Amino acid sequence: MTADAMPPLIRFTDVARVYGTGEAEVRALDGVSFDIMPGEFVAIMGPSGSGKSTAMNVIGCLDRPTAGHYFFNGVDVAGLSRDQRALLRRHYLGFVFQGFNLLPRTTALENVELPLIYKGLPARERIAMAREVLALVGLEGREHHDPSALSGGQQQRVAIARALAGAPEVVLADEPTGNLDTRTSLEIMDLLVRLRRERDLTIVMVTHEEDMARYADRLIWMVDGKVARDEPMPEGPLHAAPRHQEAGA
Amino acid sequence: MIWETVRLAVKAIFRNALRSFLTVLGIVIGVAAVIAMVTVGQGSSKQVTADVESLGANVLMIRPGRRAMGPGSSSAQARPFDLKDVDHIIEAVPEVETAAPLGGRSLTAVYGNENYATQVQGTDNRYFHATDWPVVMGRPFTASEERSGRPVCILGETVRTELFGYSDPVGETIRLGTLSCDVVGVLEAKGASSFGTDQDDVVMMPMRAFQRRIAGNTNVATIFVSVRDGASTDDAKLEIEYLLRDMRRIGPEEEDDFNVMDMKQLASMLTGINDVLTGLLSAVAAVSLLVGGIGIMNIMLVSVTERTREIGIRLAVGAQARQVLMQFLVEAVVLSLLGGVLGIALGLALAAVGANMLSVPFTPDPLVVLMAFGFSAVVGVVFGFFPARRAARLDPIEALRHQ
């Protein structure tokens, strides 16, 4: 396979993330290993408390592993300072959140400009780029709307535009359709798939909705801070996984 | 990038315009108070100096008592002067152009249904001459009035207005305490002195009449001396001191029991008082600046808490701690500078009004304005730093989760 020749974009080797000590110790991640290659679309699923959000935070360089190694593009993130991780987010990562997390009372255009400000681009260039990505997500003409004047689906499109504005390699989507109705959710997923194709994006998405997960081409199923399944997206029902039923019981 | 940050700060401040305004009110009041105090104080000092100069650098005031002010200034133990001393000084000291006696008492002046509390001053025509203060209605005192002690008076403009309104007072009789007194003239309006006291709030009487009918003695509280043009005031002062020591038989070992003050001393004394007052008031006003700074810190802390999620978003899209720190620090500085600018404008306006009311010149000092501006910036940095650092140290995951 050609993929074997490429270095992985994201490599987890035996990653652990432990909160608290002694009795109160919680092992949110407990020896997690996987590789994600450039261009993959991976869905991370699992019951709540399984560590999928923690895994997402570590991938997003918002959090650091307590043990093990996380290599991003071959660089061990554990060795990076807070500011260095900020630079990594600025240049390589884009975030899409369940609750959109747009700045209130700030226009769609300004929200999308935000990562470009920190990239140090001059205003003229920023505005041009922000307009371009807003058009890409189908929000032409809504540039000067406040988030409060937009529907949930539109707000998520603004958030996706913001995630894309900095021209990242990876988009991290944490329950991107969690706050949206089914029809809008499908639209957002179609958008993500299209953008992935047009921009050669790597997408890592946490979700608990099977229909959304099916848009990905690989499934990582987590239980109790461990990877229970890691396989190409199966044809059959995802919840049939026996380990999940153990955890759910 | 810094311009970006300032723009962002201005936006954040105006997003909450009312709250921002209330926050900076402390700074506004503090800066305005300091600016107003210092500006009016400086104007007043200038006015005092100018007044004293206009009186002439050639004026001396002689009073009984060792010193002009402070301990020993009481004239109670010191022998008072009398009218003969005045004449004697004029005769014996060639540098003296003229001298006039002065003595005053607070009394109520009554005319018809009107009464007005004022200062009754005993003097003579030589005083009007020495101070270049003409009688504009009626006439000055006659020689026989000055000699006989007949109760006549000349009104200051304020007293005339209070008692007579628009009618002519000359020839009318007013009552000063229990004394009936004929009005023979009105002095030209002089306006307020450098300390805001109304110089026209006065009733002038011949010295003898004042001594006999009001004071009940033959004392002269102050001798007002004007020195000839071209003559040295210092020489005149020395000669007067020599003469008075001789007249009062003060031994060579003894100290003077009187003091001769020239206008330089008077001016420095008056501006000295002025400076102390200005300093004290400014210090009080400066406390308000401190309080204003604490207000800014308070609201910035609230703002950091309110905008925790915003900070989380910024951190997620790649803001570094330093950039978040700068954002909030710049916001605090812009906020307090805004207060400073408003305060400077308000302070100068107050100073202009106050200077007008006190009849002192309005002389804004660019240095003071600059210092107020700089001080506001410092307040912003000092009180903005702690909230800004708190913002910069937020954990992005916690911040994003914040409701």
XYZ file of C-alpha atoms in Angstrom:
652
model
C 0.000 0.000 0.000
C 1.148 3.513 -0.722
C 0.035 4.647 2.754
C 2.818 2.593 4.283
C 5.386 4.767 2.515
C 3.987 7.975 4.079
C 4.763 8.934 7.658
C 1.658 9.154 9.832
C 0.336 12.658 10.493
C -0.775 11.697 13.967
C 0.836 8.917 15.966
C -0.268 7.903 19.472
C 2.059 5.447 21.172
C 0.776 4.160 24.469
C -0.713 7.545 25.374
C -2.105 7.916 28.897
C -3.852 10.905 30.391
C -4.380 10.616 34.130
C -6.302 13.117 36.246
C -5.850 13.314 40.016
C -3.750 11.004 42.163
C -4.247 8.042 44.523
C -7.875 7.131 45.244
C -9.195 9.933 43.038
C -7.063 8.875 40.072
C -8.950 8.813 36.787
C -7.284 7.245 33.767
C -9.090 9.105 30.948
C -6.679 7.620 28.446
C -5.001 4.368 29.347
C -2.431 3.216 26.836
C -3.914 4.419 23.557
C -2.018 3.777 20.329
C -3.032 4.511 16.755
C -1.715 6.199 13.617
C -3.719 8.549 11.443
C -2.438 9.077 7.923
C -2.787 12.316 5.958
C -6.139 12.541 4.216
C -7.955 10.072 6.468
C -11.411 10.753 7.873
C -11.595 9.044 11.254
C -14.622 8.843 13.520
C -13.948 8.299 17.208
C -16.910 6.794 19.013
C -17.607 5.345 22.385
C -19.815 5.765 25.432
C -19.485 8.923 27.493
C -16.491 8.775 29.793
C -14.663 6.487 27.405
C -11.945 9.097 26.844
C -12.857 10.165 23.318
C -13.004 13.869 24.252
C -9.696 13.605 26.100
C -8.170 11.945 23.047
C -9.498 14.824 20.975
C -7.973 17.406 23.340
C -4.621 15.664 23.169
C -4.736 15.471 19.365
C -5.686 19.160 19.362
C -2.659 20.009 21.520
C -4.953 21.570 24.089
C -3.854 18.871 26.520
C -0.690 16.842 26.941
C -0.333 13.137 27.607
C 0.816 12.201 31.114
C 2.654 9.217 29.680
C 3.430 7.842 26.241
C 4.114 9.880 23.126
C 2.075 11.886 20.693
C 3.897 12.654 17.468
C 2.361 15.259 15.228
C 4.105 15.277 11.858
C 6.948 13.471 13.560
C 7.275 16.037 16.403
C 6.753 14.850 19.982
C 4.108 17.209 21.341
C 4.909 16.204 24.922
C 8.160 18.130 24.603
C 6.514 21.366 23.431
C 5.803 24.392 25.611
C 2.363 25.951 25.893
C 3.253 28.636 23.373
C 4.768 26.139 20.954
C 1.564 24.104 21.083
C -0.367 27.326 20.388
C 1.740 27.764 17.255
C 1.011 24.182 16.249
C -2.736 24.831 16.591
C -2.391 28.106 14.715
C -0.687 26.597 11.683
C -1.867 22.969 11.465
C -5.146 22.498 13.314
C -8.695 23.673 12.944
C -11.421 23.110 15.522
C -15.154 22.593 15.076
C -17.109 22.330 18.329
C -20.498 20.979 19.249
C -21.564 24.358 20.664
C -20.085 26.259 17.643
C -18.067 28.507 19.985
C -18.356 31.610 17.865
C -17.539 34.970 19.443
C -20.836 36.623 20.313
C -21.662 40.066 18.933
C -18.956 39.585 16.355
C -19.808 39.218 12.676
C -19.329 35.971 10.773
C -16.510 37.587 8.823
C -14.700 38.684 11.987
C -15.108 35.255 13.521
C -13.512 33.681 10.471
C -10.747 36.300 10.511
C -9.744 35.357 14.047
C -7.133 32.659 13.261
C -5.738 34.861 10.493
C -5.156 37.694 12.980
C -2.950 35.375 15.000
C -1.211 34.304 11.815
C -0.257 37.955 11.495
C -1.875 38.593 8.123
C -2.662 42.175 7.137
C -6.339 43.175 7.297
C -6.924 43.331 3.555
C -5.623 39.816 3.014
C -7.546 38.508 6.022
C -10.835 39.856 4.818
C -10.290 38.450 1.329
C -9.452 35.011 2.701
C -12.324 35.039 5.184
C -14.770 35.955 2.428
C -13.428 33.164 0.298
C -13.916 30.478 2.956
C -17.322 31.823 3.902
C -18.320 31.475 0.248
C -16.876 27.965 0.288
C -19.221 26.938 3.122
C -22.156 28.582 1.337
C -22.511 31.715 3.440
C -21.922 34.305 0.741
C -23.893 37.394 1.659
C -24.000 36.575 5.376
C -20.545 37.968 6.127
C -21.831 40.746 8.331
C -24.395 38.776 10.274
C -23.964 38.244 13.976
C -24.015 34.601 15.113
C -27.284 35.377 16.906
C -28.849 36.236 13.546
C -27.866 32.879 12.036
C -29.462 29.458 12.337
C -27.630 26.616 14.070
C -26.572 25.113 10.767
C -25.305 28.456 9.539
C -23.434 29.028 12.780
C -21.720 25.678 12.377
C -20.828 26.628 8.810
C -19.194 29.805 10.153
C -17.303 27.657 12.667
C -16.169 25.327 9.867
C -15.102 28.331 7.814
C -13.118 29.561 10.807
C -11.496 26.140 11.193
C -10.525 26.214 7.506
C -9.400 29.832 7.342
C -5.963 29.097 8.705
C -5.442 26.439 5.997
C -4.927 23.620 8.506
C -3.867 20.065 7.750
C -6.263 18.558 10.250
C -9.799 19.518 11.207
C -10.846 18.288 14.634
C -14.604 18.091 14.941
C -16.002 17.436 18.403
C -19.645 16.352 18.026
C -20.103 18.833 15.161
C -23.743 17.880 14.656
C -24.641 17.390 18.316
C -26.718 20.564 18.454
C -28.339 20.273 15.048
C -31.445 18.572 13.678
C -31.015 15.572 11.353
C -31.473 17.382 8.061
C -28.995 20.131 9.002
C -26.630 17.513 10.406
C -26.545 15.745 7.089
C -25.878 19.016 5.296
C -22.969 19.767 7.614
C -21.556 16.270 7.072
C -21.877 16.648 3.306
C -20.041 19.938 3.594
C -17.221 18.367 5.613
C -16.849 15.555 3.102
C -16.770 17.977 0.201
C -14.215 20.218 1.905
C -12.061 17.207 2.744
C -12.016 16.260 -0.902
C -11.380 19.790 -2.189
C -8.705 20.655 0.348
C -7.059 17.290 1.026
C -7.996 17.576 4.696
C -7.480 15.072 7.435
C -10.576 14.956 9.615
C -10.891 13.502 13.086
C -14.432 13.587 14.392
C -15.861 12.578 17.748
C -19.517 11.636 17.547
C -22.056 9.330 19.107
C -24.387 9.423 16.127
C -23.988 6.375 13.912
C -25.376 8.122 10.822
C -22.744 10.819 11.093
C -19.943 8.396 11.859
C -20.701 6.583 8.604
C -19.373 9.564 6.647
C -15.901 8.637 7.935
C -13.871 5.870 6.404
C -12.377 4.574 9.636
C -13.810 3.908 13.062
C -11.968 4.047 16.386
C -14.178 2.787 19.169
C -13.067 3.648 22.659
C -14.102 2.107 25.973
C -12.656 3.000 29.404
C -9.764 4.954 28.024
C -8.683 2.187 25.696
C -9.141 1.559 21.990
C -11.687 -1.271 21.747
C -11.947 -1.362 17.958
C -9.945 0.296 15.200
C -11.111 -0.730 11.732
C -12.377 0.540 8.382
C -15.953 1.752 8.728
C -18.007 -1.493 8.893
C -21.059 -2.096 6.748
C -23.193 -3.499 9.553
C -24.636 -1.755 12.626
C -21.850 -0.138 14.672
C -23.469 -0.704 18.049
C -23.316 -4.483 17.597
C -19.798 -4.322 18.942
C -19.724 -6.775 21.847
C -17.261 -4.757 23.962
C -19.492 -1.723 23.853
C -22.373 -3.729 25.268
C -20.167 -4.832 28.143
C -19.286 -1.225 28.898
C -22.891 -0.065 28.524
C -24.223 -2.717 30.934
C -0.451 43.497 15.583
C -0.485 46.123 18.342
C -2.833 48.239 16.233
C -5.054 45.168 15.864
C -5.007 44.763 19.641
C -5.918 48.401 20.250
C -8.763 48.165 17.743
C -9.999 45.046 19.474
C -9.783 46.756 22.871
C -11.740 49.784 21.682
C -14.383 47.464 20.270
C -14.649 45.516 23.510
C -14.919 48.746 25.497
C -17.703 50.159 23.351
C -19.546 46.848 23.294
C -20.278 47.602 26.946
C -20.318 51.370 26.652
C -22.296 52.163 29.806
C -20.302 49.816 31.990
C -17.039 51.094 30.543
C -18.112 54.657 31.225
C -19.045 53.901 34.821
C -15.765 52.059 35.240
C -13.654 54.973 34.126
C -15.679 57.506 36.112
C -13.234 57.197 39.007
C -10.322 58.004 36.713
C -12.291 60.801 35.068
C -13.083 62.418 38.410
C -9.553 61.945 39.726
C -7.854 63.366 36.663
C -10.399 66.167 36.329
C -9.951 67.149 39.971
C -6.166 67.184 39.781
C -6.160 69.120 36.509
C -8.714 71.636 37.776
C -6.927 72.152 41.112
C -3.488 72.540 39.621
C -4.645 74.763 36.762
C -6.667 77.081 38.978
C -3.898 77.024 41.579
C -1.297 78.039 39.033
C -3.583 80.713 37.630
C -4.183 82.004 41.118
C -0.456 82.109 41.881
C 0.101 84.033 38.670
C -2.713 86.390 39.615
C -1.261 86.984 43.079
C 2.099 87.812 41.573
C 0.498 90.043 38.971
C -1.685 91.778 41.585
C 1.238 92.415 43.810
C 3.208 93.701 40.868
C 0.345 95.976 39.902
C 0.203 97.326 43.438
C 3.723 98.204 42.619
C 6.914 96.652 43.757
C 7.172 99.977 45.551
C 4.662 99.301 48.305
C 5.462 98.518 51.948
C 3.094 97.449 54.711
C 4.037 98.177 58.311
C 2.340 96.382 61.171
C 3.023 96.113 64.859
C 4.300 92.696 65.993
C 7.532 90.935 65.184
C 6.473 88.850 62.269
C 3.932 89.018 59.515
C 2.507 85.570 60.232
C 2.844 82.652 62.560
C 3.996 82.790 66.195
C 4.846 86.325 67.301
C 2.593 87.827 64.682
C 0.055 88.859 67.273
C 0.107 92.596 67.700
C -1.461 92.385 71.145
C 1.746 92.860 73.083
C 3.367 95.149 70.543
C 2.728 98.854 70.831
C 0.333 99.999 68.119
C 1.029 102.793 65.670
C -0.866 106.058 65.624
C -1.498 108.790 63.066
C 1.614 110.726 64.079
C 3.763 107.759 63.039
C 2.303 107.995 59.543
C 3.154 111.666 59.174
C 6.530 111.081 60.697
C 7.442 108.425 58.139
C 6.440 110.707 55.277
C 8.496 113.575 56.677
C 11.584 111.663 57.769
C 12.132 109.193 54.966
C 12.879 110.893 51.651
C 12.275 107.731 49.623
C 8.655 107.625 50.758
C 6.232 109.201 48.334
C 3.256 108.885 50.587
C 1.913 106.817 53.462
C -1.606 106.131 54.684
C -3.086 104.608 57.829
C -5.339 101.562 57.624
C -7.600 99.953 60.212
C -10.665 97.826 59.745
C -13.633 96.277 61.452
C -16.504 94.070 60.303
C -19.853 95.789 60.683
C -23.337 95.689 59.226
C -24.217 98.582 56.967
C -27.914 99.503 56.952
C -29.892 101.689 54.559
C -33.665 101.651 54.706
C -34.716 98.001 54.674
C -31.424 96.814 53.252
C -28.593 95.613 55.416
C -25.295 94.155 54.431
C -22.350 92.869 56.453
C -19.134 94.445 55.248
C -15.709 95.661 56.220
C -15.432 99.257 57.480
C -11.992 100.617 56.801
C -10.482 103.723 58.358
C -7.995 105.514 56.101
C -7.611 108.800 54.258
C -7.295 110.205 50.740
C -3.618 109.355 50.639
C -4.595 105.694 50.441
C -6.754 106.217 47.341
C -3.857 108.083 45.804
C -1.247 105.471 46.734
C -3.346 102.592 45.416
C -4.537 104.507 42.355
C -8.149 103.938 43.325
C -10.323 106.850 42.174
C -13.633 107.984 43.591
C -16.036 107.824 40.642
C -19.236 109.245 42.157
C -19.352 112.092 44.644
C -15.963 113.165 45.992
C -13.076 112.088 48.214
C -12.900 113.199 51.852
C -12.315 116.888 52.507
C -9.435 118.047 54.679
C -11.832 119.119 57.407
C -13.579 115.734 57.347
C -10.240 113.988 57.736
C -9.304 116.291 60.620
C -12.570 116.541 62.492
C -13.624 112.914 62.640
C -17.032 113.710 61.244
C -18.781 110.434 60.270
C -18.746 110.409 56.478
C -18.023 107.470 54.231
C -17.162 106.397 50.700
C -18.708 103.132 49.514
C -17.146 100.296 47.602
C -19.082 99.282 44.501
C -20.448 96.069 46.061
C -21.801 97.842 49.135
C -23.380 100.502 46.939
C -25.166 97.868 44.867
C -26.316 95.909 47.907
C -27.745 98.920 49.733
C -28.854 101.263 46.962
C -29.401 99.132 43.873
C -29.485 101.567 41.000
C -30.173 104.775 42.933
C -27.583 107.407 43.735
C -26.215 107.001 47.271
C -24.340 110.309 47.485
C -25.959 112.535 50.096
C -27.837 109.648 51.716
C -27.196 108.530 55.298
C -26.428 104.932 56.173
C -25.926 103.272 59.513
C -22.723 101.387 60.311
C -23.457 99.348 63.445
C -24.898 102.103 65.653
C -23.200 104.976 63.873
C -24.999 107.196 61.368
C -22.802 108.152 58.510
C -23.200 110.384 55.412
C -22.240 108.906 52.081
C -20.030 111.318 50.160
C -18.714 109.153 47.374
C -18.347 105.792 45.642
C -15.079 104.115 44.686
C -14.331 102.675 41.258
C -15.080 98.936 40.995
C -11.899 96.899 41.459
C -13.191 93.345 41.261
C -11.984 90.316 43.141
C -8.505 90.037 44.552
C -6.278 87.087 43.789
C -7.829 85.119 46.620
C -11.329 85.703 45.401
C -12.128 88.231 48.110
C -14.209 91.093 46.805
C -12.143 94.263 47.078
C -15.257 96.366 46.499
C -16.919 94.921 49.592
C -15.750 97.814 51.759
C -16.838 101.095 53.332
C -14.098 103.720 53.693
C -14.138 106.288 56.515
C -11.669 108.987 57.507
C -9.211 107.461 59.977
C -10.064 109.808 62.827
C -13.772 109.130 62.526
C -13.050 105.397 62.472
C -10.820 105.649 65.568
C -13.199 107.817 67.554
C -16.583 106.386 66.609
C -15.882 102.744 65.823
C -12.544 101.503 67.187
C -12.631 103.634 70.316
C -8.876 104.203 70.363
C -6.216 106.060 68.432
C -4.450 103.028 67.024
C -3.426 102.496 63.419
C -3.325 98.788 62.589
C -1.347 99.058 59.361
C 0.665 101.779 57.719
C 0.570 101.601 53.962
C 3.659 103.138 52.344
C 4.378 103.830 48.709
C 7.972 104.462 47.703
C 8.977 107.111 45.165
C 9.581 106.002 41.584
C 13.256 105.262 41.085
C 13.941 105.000 44.811
C 15.016 101.670 46.224
C 12.348 99.839 48.189
C 15.006 98.065 50.191
C 16.600 101.374 51.186
C 13.221 102.767 52.161
C 12.516 99.664 54.196
C 15.825 99.955 56.063
C 15.307 103.627 56.766
C 11.778 103.079 58.022
C 12.992 100.291 60.279
C 15.749 102.531 61.605
C 13.331 105.394 62.150
C 10.719 103.262 63.867
C 13.276 101.615 66.154
C 14.383 105.064 67.153
C 10.835 106.341 67.656
C 9.831 103.309 69.642
C 13.066 103.340 71.617
C 14.065 99.801 70.844
C 17.485 99.000 72.280
C 20.242 97.715 70.027
C 19.956 94.227 71.517
C 16.194 94.063 71.191
C 14.237 92.716 68.249
C 11.873 94.869 66.236
C 8.351 94.954 67.664
C 6.952 95.718 64.219
C 7.453 94.384 60.746
C 7.898 96.067 57.404
C 6.832 93.804 54.613
C 7.544 94.487 50.980
C 5.492 93.085 48.160
C 8.021 90.427 47.246
C 7.583 88.952 50.706
C 3.841 89.376 50.511
C 3.751 87.707 47.112
C 5.879 84.770 48.171
C 3.808 84.400 51.333
C 0.555 84.430 49.395
C 1.749 82.104 46.626
C 3.225 79.878 49.326
C -0.190 79.465 50.940
C -1.637 78.960 47.512
C 0.843 76.218 46.647
C 0.248 74.372 49.909
C -3.509 74.459 49.342
C -3.167 73.319 45.750
C -0.866 70.512 46.813
C -3.218 69.293 49.529
C -6.283 69.360 47.308
C -4.413 67.602 44.523
C -3.301 64.896 46.933
C -6.923 64.300 47.893
C -7.835 64.183 44.220
C -5.027 61.725 43.538
C -6.636 59.282 45.963
C -9.593 59.211 43.607
C -7.213 58.119 40.848
C -6.152 55.186 42.980
C -9.768 54.280 43.633
C -10.412 54.617 39.913
C -7.596 52.183 39.215
C -9.074 49.643 41.588
C -12.390 50.077 39.780
C -10.678 49.224 36.504
C -9.059 46.154 38.013
C -12.420 45.038 39.343
C -14.211 45.381 36.031
C -11.358 43.760 34.125
C -11.575 40.759 36.435
C -15.305 40.580 35.777
C -14.622 40.909 32.080
C -12.066 38.092 32.103
C -14.569 35.828 33.840
C -17.353 36.772 31.451
C -15.163 36.247 28.448
C -13.560 33.005 29.575
C -15.054 31.186 26.609
C -13.810 33.850 24.227
C -10.330 33.392 25.688
C -10.694 29.640 25.178
C -11.636 30.153 21.539
C -8.697 32.463 20.987
C -6.328 29.972 22.578
C -7.800 27.183 20.428
C -7.236 29.063 17.180
C -3.618 29.609 18.140
C -3.330 32.682 20.393
C -0.310 32.540 22.652
C -0.493 33.446 26.343
C 1.428 36.642 25.657
C -1.144 37.702 23.072
C -4.063 37.135 25.432
C -2.192 39.032 28.141
C -1.597 41.915 25.769
C -5.219 41.947 24.688
C -6.514 42.459 28.206
C -3.673 44.716 29.275
C -4.195 46.963 26.268
C -7.891 46.977 27.004
C -7.259 48.163 30.575
C -4.819 50.814 29.372
C -7.146 52.049 26.627
C -9.949 52.140 29.173
C -7.992 54.199 31.659
C -6.549 56.447 28.958
C -10.094 57.079 27.817
C -10.867 58.064 31.399
C -7.758 60.208 31.435
C -8.731 62.061 28.270
C -12.283 62.624 29.498
C -10.847 63.743 32.837
C -8.451 66.168 31.186
C -11.268 67.672 29.128
C -13.562 67.912 32.152
C -10.757 69.231 34.365
C -9.821 71.955 31.901
C -13.482 72.917 31.535
C -13.858 73.080 35.332
C -10.644 75.056 35.600
C -11.872 77.502 32.955
C -15.152 78.009 34.826
C -13.409 78.186 38.206
C -10.780 80.600 36.961
C -13.517 82.791 35.573
C -15.433 82.714 38.866
C -12.343 83.534 40.901
C -11.183 86.090 38.342
C -7.808 84.457 37.950
C -6.192 83.784 34.575
C -6.916 80.410 32.928
C -3.483 79.077 32.084
C -3.573 75.353 31.237
C -0.155 73.782 31.690
C 0.719 71.266 28.933
C 3.094 69.516 31.308
C 0.322 68.850 33.829
C -1.962 67.574 31.059
C 0.800 65.311 29.784
C 1.459 64.015 33.276
C -2.218 63.269 33.847
C -2.276 61.366 30.568
C 0.835 59.413 31.476
C -0.487 58.705 34.934
C -3.712 57.261 33.507
C -1.649 54.942 31.335
C 0.330 53.819 34.363
C -2.890 53.191 36.301
C -4.110 51.043 33.387
C -0.929 48.985 33.261
C -0.682 48.503 37.030
C -4.307 47.613 37.642
C -4.804 45.825 34.328
C -1.879 43.490 34.735
C -3.340 41.131 37.293
C -6.615 40.483 35.426
C -4.720 40.159 32.133
C -2.330 37.623 33.616
C -5.270 35.662 34.938
C -6.748 35.592 31.427
C -3.452 34.511 29.893
C -3.071 31.631 32.334
C -6.484 30.082 31.648
C -6.500 26.456 30.601
C -7.980 26.344 27.084
C -10.021 23.188 27.766
C -11.577 24.613 30.923
C -12.103 27.946 29.194
C -13.927 26.359 26.254
C -16.147 24.406 28.594
C -17.021 27.552 30.598
C -20.660 28.596 30.305
